[in-house]
GROMACS .gro file of C-alpha atoms in nm:
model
  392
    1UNK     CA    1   9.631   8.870   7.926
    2UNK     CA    2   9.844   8.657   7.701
    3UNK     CA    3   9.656   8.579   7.471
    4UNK     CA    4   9.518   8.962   7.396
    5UNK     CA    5   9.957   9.026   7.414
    6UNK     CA    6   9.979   8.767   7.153
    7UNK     CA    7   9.649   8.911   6.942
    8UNK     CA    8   9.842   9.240   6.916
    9UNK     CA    9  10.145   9.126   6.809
   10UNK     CA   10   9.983   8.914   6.553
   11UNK     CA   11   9.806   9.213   6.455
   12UNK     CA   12  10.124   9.446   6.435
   13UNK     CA   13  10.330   9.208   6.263
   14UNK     CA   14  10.060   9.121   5.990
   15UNK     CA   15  10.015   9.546   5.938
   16UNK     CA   16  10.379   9.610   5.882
   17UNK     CA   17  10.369   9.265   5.582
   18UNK     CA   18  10.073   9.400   5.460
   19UNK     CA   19  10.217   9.765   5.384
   20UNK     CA   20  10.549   9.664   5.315
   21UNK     CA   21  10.425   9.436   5.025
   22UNK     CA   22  10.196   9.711   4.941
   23UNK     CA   23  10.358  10.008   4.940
   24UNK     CA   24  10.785   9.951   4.987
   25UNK     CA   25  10.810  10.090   4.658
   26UNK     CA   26  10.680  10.422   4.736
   27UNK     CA   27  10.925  10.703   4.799
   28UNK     CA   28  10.875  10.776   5.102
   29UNK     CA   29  10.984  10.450   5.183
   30UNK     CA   30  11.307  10.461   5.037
   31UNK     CA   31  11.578  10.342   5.223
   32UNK     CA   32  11.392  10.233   5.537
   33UNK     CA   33  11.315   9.876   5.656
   34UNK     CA   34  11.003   9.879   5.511
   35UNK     CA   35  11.162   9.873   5.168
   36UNK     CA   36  11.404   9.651   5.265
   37UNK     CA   37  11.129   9.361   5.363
   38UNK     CA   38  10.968   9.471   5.014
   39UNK     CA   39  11.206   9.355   4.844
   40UNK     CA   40  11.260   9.046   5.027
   41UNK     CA   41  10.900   8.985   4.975
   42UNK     CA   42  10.856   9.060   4.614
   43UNK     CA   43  11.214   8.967   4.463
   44UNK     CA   44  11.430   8.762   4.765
   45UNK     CA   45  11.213   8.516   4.878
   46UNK     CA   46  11.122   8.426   4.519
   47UNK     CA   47  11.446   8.375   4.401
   48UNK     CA   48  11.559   8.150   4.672
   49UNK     CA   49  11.238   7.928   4.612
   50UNK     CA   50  11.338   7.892   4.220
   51UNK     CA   51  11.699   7.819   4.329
   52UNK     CA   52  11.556   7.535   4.608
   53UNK     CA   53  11.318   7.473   4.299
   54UNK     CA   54  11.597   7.392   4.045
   55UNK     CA   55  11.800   7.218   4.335
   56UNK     CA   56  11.521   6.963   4.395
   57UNK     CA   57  11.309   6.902   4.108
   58UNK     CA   58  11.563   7.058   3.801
   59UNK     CA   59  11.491   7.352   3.546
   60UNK     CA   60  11.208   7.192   3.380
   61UNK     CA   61  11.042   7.299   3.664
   62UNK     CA   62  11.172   7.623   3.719
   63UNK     CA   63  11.085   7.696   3.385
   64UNK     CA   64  10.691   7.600   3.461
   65UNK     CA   65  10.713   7.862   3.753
   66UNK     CA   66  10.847   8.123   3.516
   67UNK     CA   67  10.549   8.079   3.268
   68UNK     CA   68  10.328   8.045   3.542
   69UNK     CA   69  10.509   8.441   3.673
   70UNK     CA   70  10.474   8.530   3.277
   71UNK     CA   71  10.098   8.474   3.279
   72UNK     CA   72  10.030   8.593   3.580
   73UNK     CA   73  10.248   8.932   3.575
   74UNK     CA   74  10.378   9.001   3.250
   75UNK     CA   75   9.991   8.960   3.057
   76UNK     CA   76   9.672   9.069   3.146
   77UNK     CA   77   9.497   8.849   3.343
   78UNK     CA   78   9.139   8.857   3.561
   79UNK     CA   79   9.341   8.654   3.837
   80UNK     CA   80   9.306   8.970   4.086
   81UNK     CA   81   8.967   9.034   3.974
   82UNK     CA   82   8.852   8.733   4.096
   83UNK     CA   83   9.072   8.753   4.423
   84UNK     CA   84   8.895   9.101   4.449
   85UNK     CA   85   8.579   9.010   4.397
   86UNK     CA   86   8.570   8.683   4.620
   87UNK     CA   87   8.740   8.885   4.929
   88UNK     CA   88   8.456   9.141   4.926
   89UNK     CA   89   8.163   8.856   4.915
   90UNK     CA   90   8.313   8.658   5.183
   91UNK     CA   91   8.365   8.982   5.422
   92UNK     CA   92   7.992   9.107   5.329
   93UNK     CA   93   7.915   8.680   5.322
   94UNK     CA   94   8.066   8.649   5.716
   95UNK     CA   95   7.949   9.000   5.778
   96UNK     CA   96   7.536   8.894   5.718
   97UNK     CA   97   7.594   8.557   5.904
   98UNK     CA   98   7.762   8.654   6.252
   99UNK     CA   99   7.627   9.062   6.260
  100UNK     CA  100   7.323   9.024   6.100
  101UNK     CA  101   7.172   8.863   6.370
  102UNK     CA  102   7.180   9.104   6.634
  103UNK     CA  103   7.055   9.431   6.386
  104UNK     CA  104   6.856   9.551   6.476
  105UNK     CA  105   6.995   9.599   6.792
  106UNK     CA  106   7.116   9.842   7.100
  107UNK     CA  107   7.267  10.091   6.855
  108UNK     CA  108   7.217   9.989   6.485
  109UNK     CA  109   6.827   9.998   6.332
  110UNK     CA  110   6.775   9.726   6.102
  111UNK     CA  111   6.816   9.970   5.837
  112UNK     CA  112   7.185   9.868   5.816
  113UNK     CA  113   7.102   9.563   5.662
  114UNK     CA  114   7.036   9.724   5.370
  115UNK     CA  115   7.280   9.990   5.318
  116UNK     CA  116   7.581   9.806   5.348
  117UNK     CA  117   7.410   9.590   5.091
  118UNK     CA  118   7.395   9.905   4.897
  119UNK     CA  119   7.751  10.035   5.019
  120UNK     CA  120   7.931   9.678   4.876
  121UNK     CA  121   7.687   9.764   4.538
  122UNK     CA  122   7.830  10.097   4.514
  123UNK     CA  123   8.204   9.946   4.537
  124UNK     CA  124   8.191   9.623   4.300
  125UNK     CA  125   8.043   9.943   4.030
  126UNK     CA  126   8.323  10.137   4.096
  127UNK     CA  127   8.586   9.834   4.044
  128UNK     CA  128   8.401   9.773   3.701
  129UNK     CA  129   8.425  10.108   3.591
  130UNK     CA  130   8.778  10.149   3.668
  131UNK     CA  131   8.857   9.743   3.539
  132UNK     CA  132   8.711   9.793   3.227
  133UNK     CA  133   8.643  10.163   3.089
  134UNK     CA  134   8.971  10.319   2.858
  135UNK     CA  135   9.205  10.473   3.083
  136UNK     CA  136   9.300  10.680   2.743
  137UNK     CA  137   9.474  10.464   2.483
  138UNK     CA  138   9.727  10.667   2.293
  139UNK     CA  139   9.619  10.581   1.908
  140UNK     CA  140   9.733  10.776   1.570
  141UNK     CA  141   9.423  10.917   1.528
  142UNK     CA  142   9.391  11.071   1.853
  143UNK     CA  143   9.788  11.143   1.908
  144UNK     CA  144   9.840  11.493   1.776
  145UNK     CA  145   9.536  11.568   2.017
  146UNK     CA  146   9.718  11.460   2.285
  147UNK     CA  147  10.025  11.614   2.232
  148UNK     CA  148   9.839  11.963   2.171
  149UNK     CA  149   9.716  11.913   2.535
  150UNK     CA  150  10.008  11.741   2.698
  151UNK     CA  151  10.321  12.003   2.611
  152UNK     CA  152  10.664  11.869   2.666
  153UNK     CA  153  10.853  11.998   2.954
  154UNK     CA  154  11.188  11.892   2.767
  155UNK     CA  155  11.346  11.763   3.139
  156UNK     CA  156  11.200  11.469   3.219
  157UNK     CA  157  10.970  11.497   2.874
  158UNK     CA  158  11.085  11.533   2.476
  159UNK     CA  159  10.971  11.459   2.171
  160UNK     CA  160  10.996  11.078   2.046
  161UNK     CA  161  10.866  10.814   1.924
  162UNK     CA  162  10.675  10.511   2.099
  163UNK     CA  163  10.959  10.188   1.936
  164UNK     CA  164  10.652   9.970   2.005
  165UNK     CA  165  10.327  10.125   1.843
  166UNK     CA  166  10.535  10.371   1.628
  167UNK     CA  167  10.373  10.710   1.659
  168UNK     CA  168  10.507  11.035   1.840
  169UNK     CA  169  10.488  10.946   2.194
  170UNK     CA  170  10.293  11.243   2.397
  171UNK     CA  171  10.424  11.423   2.691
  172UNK     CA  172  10.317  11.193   3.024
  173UNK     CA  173  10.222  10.887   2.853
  174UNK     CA  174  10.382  10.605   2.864
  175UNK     CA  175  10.361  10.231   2.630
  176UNK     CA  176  10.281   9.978   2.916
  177UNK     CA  177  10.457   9.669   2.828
  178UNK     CA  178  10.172   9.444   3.017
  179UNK     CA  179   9.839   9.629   2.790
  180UNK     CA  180  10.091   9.649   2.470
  181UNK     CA  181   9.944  10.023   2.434
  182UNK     CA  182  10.057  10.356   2.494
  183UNK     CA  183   9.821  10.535   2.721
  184UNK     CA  184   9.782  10.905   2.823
  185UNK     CA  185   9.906  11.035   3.108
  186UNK     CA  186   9.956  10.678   3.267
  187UNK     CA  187   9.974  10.649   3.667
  188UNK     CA  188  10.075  10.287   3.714
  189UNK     CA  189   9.945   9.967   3.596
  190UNK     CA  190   9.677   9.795   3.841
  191UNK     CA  191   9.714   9.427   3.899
  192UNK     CA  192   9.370   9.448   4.089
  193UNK     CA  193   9.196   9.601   3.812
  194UNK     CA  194   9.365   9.468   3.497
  195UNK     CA  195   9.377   9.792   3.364
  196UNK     CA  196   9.608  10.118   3.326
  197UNK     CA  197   9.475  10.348   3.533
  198UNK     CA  198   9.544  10.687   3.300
  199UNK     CA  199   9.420  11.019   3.209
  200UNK     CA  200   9.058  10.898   3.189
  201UNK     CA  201   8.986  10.648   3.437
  202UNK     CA  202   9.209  10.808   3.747
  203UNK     CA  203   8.919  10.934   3.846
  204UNK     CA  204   8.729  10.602   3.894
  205UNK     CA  205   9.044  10.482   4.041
  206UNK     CA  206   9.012  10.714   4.349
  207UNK     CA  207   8.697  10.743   4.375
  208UNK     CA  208   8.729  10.338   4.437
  209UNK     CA  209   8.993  10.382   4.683
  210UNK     CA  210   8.766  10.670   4.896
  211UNK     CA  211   8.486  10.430   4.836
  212UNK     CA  212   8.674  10.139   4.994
  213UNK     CA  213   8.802  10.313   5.273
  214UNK     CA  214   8.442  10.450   5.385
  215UNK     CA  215   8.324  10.079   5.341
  216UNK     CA  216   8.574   9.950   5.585
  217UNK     CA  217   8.550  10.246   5.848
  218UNK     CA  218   8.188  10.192   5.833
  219UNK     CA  219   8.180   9.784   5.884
  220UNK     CA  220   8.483   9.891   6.185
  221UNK     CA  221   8.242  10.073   6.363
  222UNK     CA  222   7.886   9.898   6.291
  223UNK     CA  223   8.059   9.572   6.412
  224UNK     CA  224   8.225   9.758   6.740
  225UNK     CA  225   7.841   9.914   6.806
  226UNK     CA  226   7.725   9.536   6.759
  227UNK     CA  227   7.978   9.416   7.025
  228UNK     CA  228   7.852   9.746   7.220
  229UNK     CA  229   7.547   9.665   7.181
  230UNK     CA  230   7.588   9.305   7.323
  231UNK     CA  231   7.727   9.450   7.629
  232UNK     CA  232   7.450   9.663   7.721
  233UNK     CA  233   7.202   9.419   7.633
  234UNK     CA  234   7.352   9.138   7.847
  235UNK     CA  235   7.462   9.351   8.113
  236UNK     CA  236   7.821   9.266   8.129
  237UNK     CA  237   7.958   9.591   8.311
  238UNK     CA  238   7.679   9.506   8.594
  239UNK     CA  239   7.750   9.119   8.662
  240UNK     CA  240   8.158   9.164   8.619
  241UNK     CA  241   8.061   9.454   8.922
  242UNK     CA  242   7.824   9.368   9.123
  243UNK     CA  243   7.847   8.938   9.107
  244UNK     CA  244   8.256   8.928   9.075
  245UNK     CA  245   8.317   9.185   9.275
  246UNK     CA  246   8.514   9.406   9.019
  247UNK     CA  247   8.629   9.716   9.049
  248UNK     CA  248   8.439   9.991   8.861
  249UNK     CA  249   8.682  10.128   8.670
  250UNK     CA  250   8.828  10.120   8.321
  251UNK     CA  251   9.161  10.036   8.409
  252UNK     CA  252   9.024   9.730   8.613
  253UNK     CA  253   8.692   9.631   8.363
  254UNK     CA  254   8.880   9.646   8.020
  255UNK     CA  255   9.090   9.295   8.064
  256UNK     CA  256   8.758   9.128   8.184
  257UNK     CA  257   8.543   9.305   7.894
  258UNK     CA  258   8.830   9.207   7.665
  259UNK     CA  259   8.888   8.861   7.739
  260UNK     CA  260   8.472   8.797   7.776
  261UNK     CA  261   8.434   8.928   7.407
  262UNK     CA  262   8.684   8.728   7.253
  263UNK     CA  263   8.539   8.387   7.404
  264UNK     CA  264   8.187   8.471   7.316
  265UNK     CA  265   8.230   8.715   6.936
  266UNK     CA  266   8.621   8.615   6.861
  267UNK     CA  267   8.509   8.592   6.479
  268UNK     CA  268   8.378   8.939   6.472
  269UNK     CA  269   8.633   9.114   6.644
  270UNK     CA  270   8.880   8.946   6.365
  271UNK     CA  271   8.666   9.095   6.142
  272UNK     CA  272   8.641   9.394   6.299
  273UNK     CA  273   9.046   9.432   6.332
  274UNK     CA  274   9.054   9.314   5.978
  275UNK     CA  275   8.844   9.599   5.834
  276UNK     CA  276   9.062   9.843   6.079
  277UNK     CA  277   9.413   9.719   5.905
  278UNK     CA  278   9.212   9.725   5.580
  279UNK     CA  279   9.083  10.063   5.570
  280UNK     CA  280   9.446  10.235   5.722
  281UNK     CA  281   9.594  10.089   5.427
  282UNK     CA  282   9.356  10.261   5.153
  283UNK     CA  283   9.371  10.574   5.404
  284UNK     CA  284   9.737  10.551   5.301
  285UNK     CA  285   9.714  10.454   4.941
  286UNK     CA  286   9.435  10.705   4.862
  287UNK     CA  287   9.616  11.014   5.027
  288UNK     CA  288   9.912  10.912   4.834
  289UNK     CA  289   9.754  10.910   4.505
  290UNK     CA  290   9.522  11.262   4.621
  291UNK     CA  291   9.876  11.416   4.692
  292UNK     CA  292   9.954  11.334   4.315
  293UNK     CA  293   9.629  11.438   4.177
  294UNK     CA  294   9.636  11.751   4.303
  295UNK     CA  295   9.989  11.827   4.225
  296UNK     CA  296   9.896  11.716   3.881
  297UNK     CA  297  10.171  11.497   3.868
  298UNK     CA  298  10.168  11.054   3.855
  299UNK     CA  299  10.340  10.767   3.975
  300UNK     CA  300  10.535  10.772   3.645
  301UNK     CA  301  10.659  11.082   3.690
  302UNK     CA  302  10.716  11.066   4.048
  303UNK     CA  303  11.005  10.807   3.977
  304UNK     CA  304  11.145  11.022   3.646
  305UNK     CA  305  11.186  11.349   3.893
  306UNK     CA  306  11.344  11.134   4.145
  307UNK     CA  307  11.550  11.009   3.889
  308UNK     CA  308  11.615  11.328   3.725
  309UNK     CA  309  11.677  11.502   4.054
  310UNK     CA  310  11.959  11.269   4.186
  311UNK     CA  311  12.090  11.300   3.820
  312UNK     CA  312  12.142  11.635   3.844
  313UNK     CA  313  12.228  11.694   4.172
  314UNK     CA  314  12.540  11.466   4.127
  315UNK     CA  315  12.622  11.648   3.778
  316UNK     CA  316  12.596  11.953   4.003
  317UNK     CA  317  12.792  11.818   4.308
  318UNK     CA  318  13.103  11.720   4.053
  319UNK     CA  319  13.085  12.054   3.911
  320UNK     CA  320  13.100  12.221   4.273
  321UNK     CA  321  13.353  12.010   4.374
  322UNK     CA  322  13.563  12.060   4.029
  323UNK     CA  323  13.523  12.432   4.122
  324UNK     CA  324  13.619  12.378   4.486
  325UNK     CA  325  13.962  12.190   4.348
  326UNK     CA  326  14.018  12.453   4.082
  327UNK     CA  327  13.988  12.730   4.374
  328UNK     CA  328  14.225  12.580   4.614
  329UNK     CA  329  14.485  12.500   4.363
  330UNK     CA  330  14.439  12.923   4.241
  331UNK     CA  331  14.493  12.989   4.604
  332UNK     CA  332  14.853  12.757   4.678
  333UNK     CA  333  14.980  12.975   4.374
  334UNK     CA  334  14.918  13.320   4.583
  335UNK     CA  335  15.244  13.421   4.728
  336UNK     CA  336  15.213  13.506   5.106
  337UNK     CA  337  14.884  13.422   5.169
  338UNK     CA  338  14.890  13.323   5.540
  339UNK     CA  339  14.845  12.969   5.631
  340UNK     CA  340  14.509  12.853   5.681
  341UNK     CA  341  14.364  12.756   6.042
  342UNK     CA  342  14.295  12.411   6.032
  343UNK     CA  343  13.981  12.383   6.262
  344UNK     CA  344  13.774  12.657   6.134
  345UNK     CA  345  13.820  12.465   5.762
  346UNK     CA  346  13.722  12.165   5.951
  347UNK     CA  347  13.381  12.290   6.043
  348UNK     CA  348  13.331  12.514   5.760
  349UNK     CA  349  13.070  12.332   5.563
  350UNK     CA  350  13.151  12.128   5.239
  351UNK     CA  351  13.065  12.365   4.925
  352UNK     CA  352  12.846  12.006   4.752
  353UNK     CA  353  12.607  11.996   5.044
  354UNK     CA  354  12.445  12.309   4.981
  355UNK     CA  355  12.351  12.170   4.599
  356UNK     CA  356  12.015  12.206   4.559
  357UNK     CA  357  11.815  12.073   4.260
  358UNK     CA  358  11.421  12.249   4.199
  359UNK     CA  359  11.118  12.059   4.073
  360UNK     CA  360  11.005  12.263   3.787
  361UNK     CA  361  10.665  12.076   3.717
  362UNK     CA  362  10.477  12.277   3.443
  363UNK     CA  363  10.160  12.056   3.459
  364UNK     CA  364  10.074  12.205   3.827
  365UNK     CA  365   9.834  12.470   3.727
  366UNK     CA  366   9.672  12.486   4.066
  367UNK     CA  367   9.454  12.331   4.310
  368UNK     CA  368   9.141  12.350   4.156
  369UNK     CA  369   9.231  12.330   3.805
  370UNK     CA  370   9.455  11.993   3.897
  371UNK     CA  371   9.140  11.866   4.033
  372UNK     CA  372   8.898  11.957   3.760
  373UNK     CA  373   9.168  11.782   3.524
  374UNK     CA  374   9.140  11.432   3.715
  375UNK     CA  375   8.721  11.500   3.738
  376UNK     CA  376   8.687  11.630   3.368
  377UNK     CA  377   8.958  11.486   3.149
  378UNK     CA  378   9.108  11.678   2.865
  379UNK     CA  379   9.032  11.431   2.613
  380UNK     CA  380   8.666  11.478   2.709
  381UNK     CA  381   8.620  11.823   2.653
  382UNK     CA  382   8.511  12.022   2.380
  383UNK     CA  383   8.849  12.154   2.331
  384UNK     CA  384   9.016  11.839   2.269
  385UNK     CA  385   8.715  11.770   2.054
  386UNK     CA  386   8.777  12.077   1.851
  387UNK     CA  387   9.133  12.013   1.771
  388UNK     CA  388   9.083  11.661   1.656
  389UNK     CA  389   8.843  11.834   1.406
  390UNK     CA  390   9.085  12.059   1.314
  391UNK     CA  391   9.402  11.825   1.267
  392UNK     CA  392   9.121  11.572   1.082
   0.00000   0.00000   0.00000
């Protein structure tokens, strides 16, 4: 049983990495350890390999790693493309040579051959779409369009102008410094697509992630009916029963079932547990990202409201607690008031913890019409159309 102990562990460890690289940044990882190792991954660990860097070979290499970081982060670059594209050929590569040959089988008709053939089709379509169609580039021809349909909230929104592409800058976009374009209603900038995902191409975006996640979920469970169907074929419950002498009983059959399966299929059970980490992940990142979309609201502007709402509840907080001082030096100037108990003031409940700060986002029109907004985009209607027409 120690090596299955040790398989878990492996396991757990390489899930919490995986998200904390991932997704530390998200909010609702802020301030846990999950953050924390984020960081160390991302900024900590780097820094102390330039400084050993420097130490042992001097700047001029230190200075090689930073344009290598520049190219690869800073400018847009098919590096995760290719990463992309050669992870999902070797899974569907090791997939055909160590599954393939037992489908058909117990559970799975040959048929599966061909639609996860059709299913990793369907996926590397989706990636193009989102890598390379316009996630909505902010130009001057189109911008007064895009202001008509974007109105500014004038809190975490106003009117300016873009200091890079100089035009008025339209409520939700934002100029990413890696494209060198401003683009409308901009999410985030993907690494794995090379591309802004923005008003237009969100849509491909999650339709990628859903994709994904049914890919994985499906290869999880045609692999685990392959080992299935090994075990009924070969008989495993009746010769571990009847020729060792085992109990028949989960409890007691599970460690032997366990332990015979990773001898005789260890490769696909990593790939099995590989898919499983794999598809929790997009599970996560997709239900993140379907939270925003139908809230109408992005990853941009998820950071400006958190921003915005620890700004003001600190402006709000000094101003509570300005009142609060003003109050109890009004009441030391009342003659004969009685003294004040000290316990009950003790427990009575600081006047700057019941600050509250509200979330007024004016782009949430609704369920339905926040989702018809990511499926339809405003630039591609007839309305948007119409204006640019009329401002032409």
């Amino acid at each position: 049983m120690g090596v299955q102990w040790v398989l878990v562990c492996h396991g757990l460890v390489t899930l919490l990495v995986v998200i904390s690289f991932l997704c530390g940044q998200w909010p609702i990882f802020q301030g846990t350890f999950v953050e924390r190792i984020h960081h160390f991954l991302t900024f900590g660990a780097y820094d102390y390999f330039l400084r050993f860097v420097g130490t042992l070979c001097g700047s001029k290499a230190t200075d090689a790693i930073l344009s290598m970081e520049y190219f690869c982060c800073d400018r847009p670059n098919p590096i995760l493309q290719f990463i992309y594209l050669m992870m999902i050929g070797g899974i569907y590569y090791f997939i055909s040579k160590f599954c393939f040959n037992y489908i058909p089988g117990y559970y799975l008709s040959g048929v599966h051959r061909y639609t996860s053939l059709l299913a990793v089709g369907v996926g590397v379509l989706l990636f193009l779409l989102t890598s390379f169609s316009d996630p909505g580039t902010v130009k001057a021809e189109n911008v007064s369009q895009y202001i008509s349909a974007y109105p500014y909230d004038n809190v975490i929104y106003s009117e300016k102008e873009c200091s890079t592409c100089k035009i008025p800058k339209p409520a939700r976009s934002k100029h990413c410094s890696i494209c060198d374009r401003c683009v409308a209603r901009f999410d985030h900038h993907c690494g794995w697509m090379n591309n802004c995902i923005g008003e237009r191409n969100t849509r491909y975006f999650m339709a990628f992630l859903l994709w994904h996640f049914l890919i994985c979920i499906y290869g999880t469970v045609a692999i685990g009916l392959v080992l299935a169907g090994q075990l009924k074929e070969l008989r495993v419950v009746y010769i571990l029963t009847v020729y060792y002498g085992i109990e028949n009983s989960l409890r007691r059959l599970v460690p032997h079932i366990v332990q015979w399966l990773l001898a005789s299929y260890n490769t696909q059970i990593l790939m099995m547990v590989f898919l499983a980490i794999v598809s929790l992940l997009l599970a996560g990142f997709f239900g993140y990202h379907a939270n925003l979309c139908l809230t109408n609201t992005t990853t941009n502007e998820t950071f400006k409201w958190q921003d915005y709402i620890s700004w003001q509840k600190k402006l709000n907080e000094a101003r509570a607690s300005a009142a609060a001082l003003k109050a109890g030096i009004s009441g030391m100037r009342i003659e004969g008031e009685p003294p004040k108990i000290k316990w009950r003031s003790f427990f009575r409940k600081s006047t700057t913890e019941n600050v509250q700060v509200t979330k007024n986002n004016i782009y949430d029109k609704g369920f339905f019409h926040n989702l018809l907004e990511i499926i339809f985009p405003l630039s591609m209607r007839s309305s948007f159309l119409q204006t640019k027409s009329k401002s032409g």
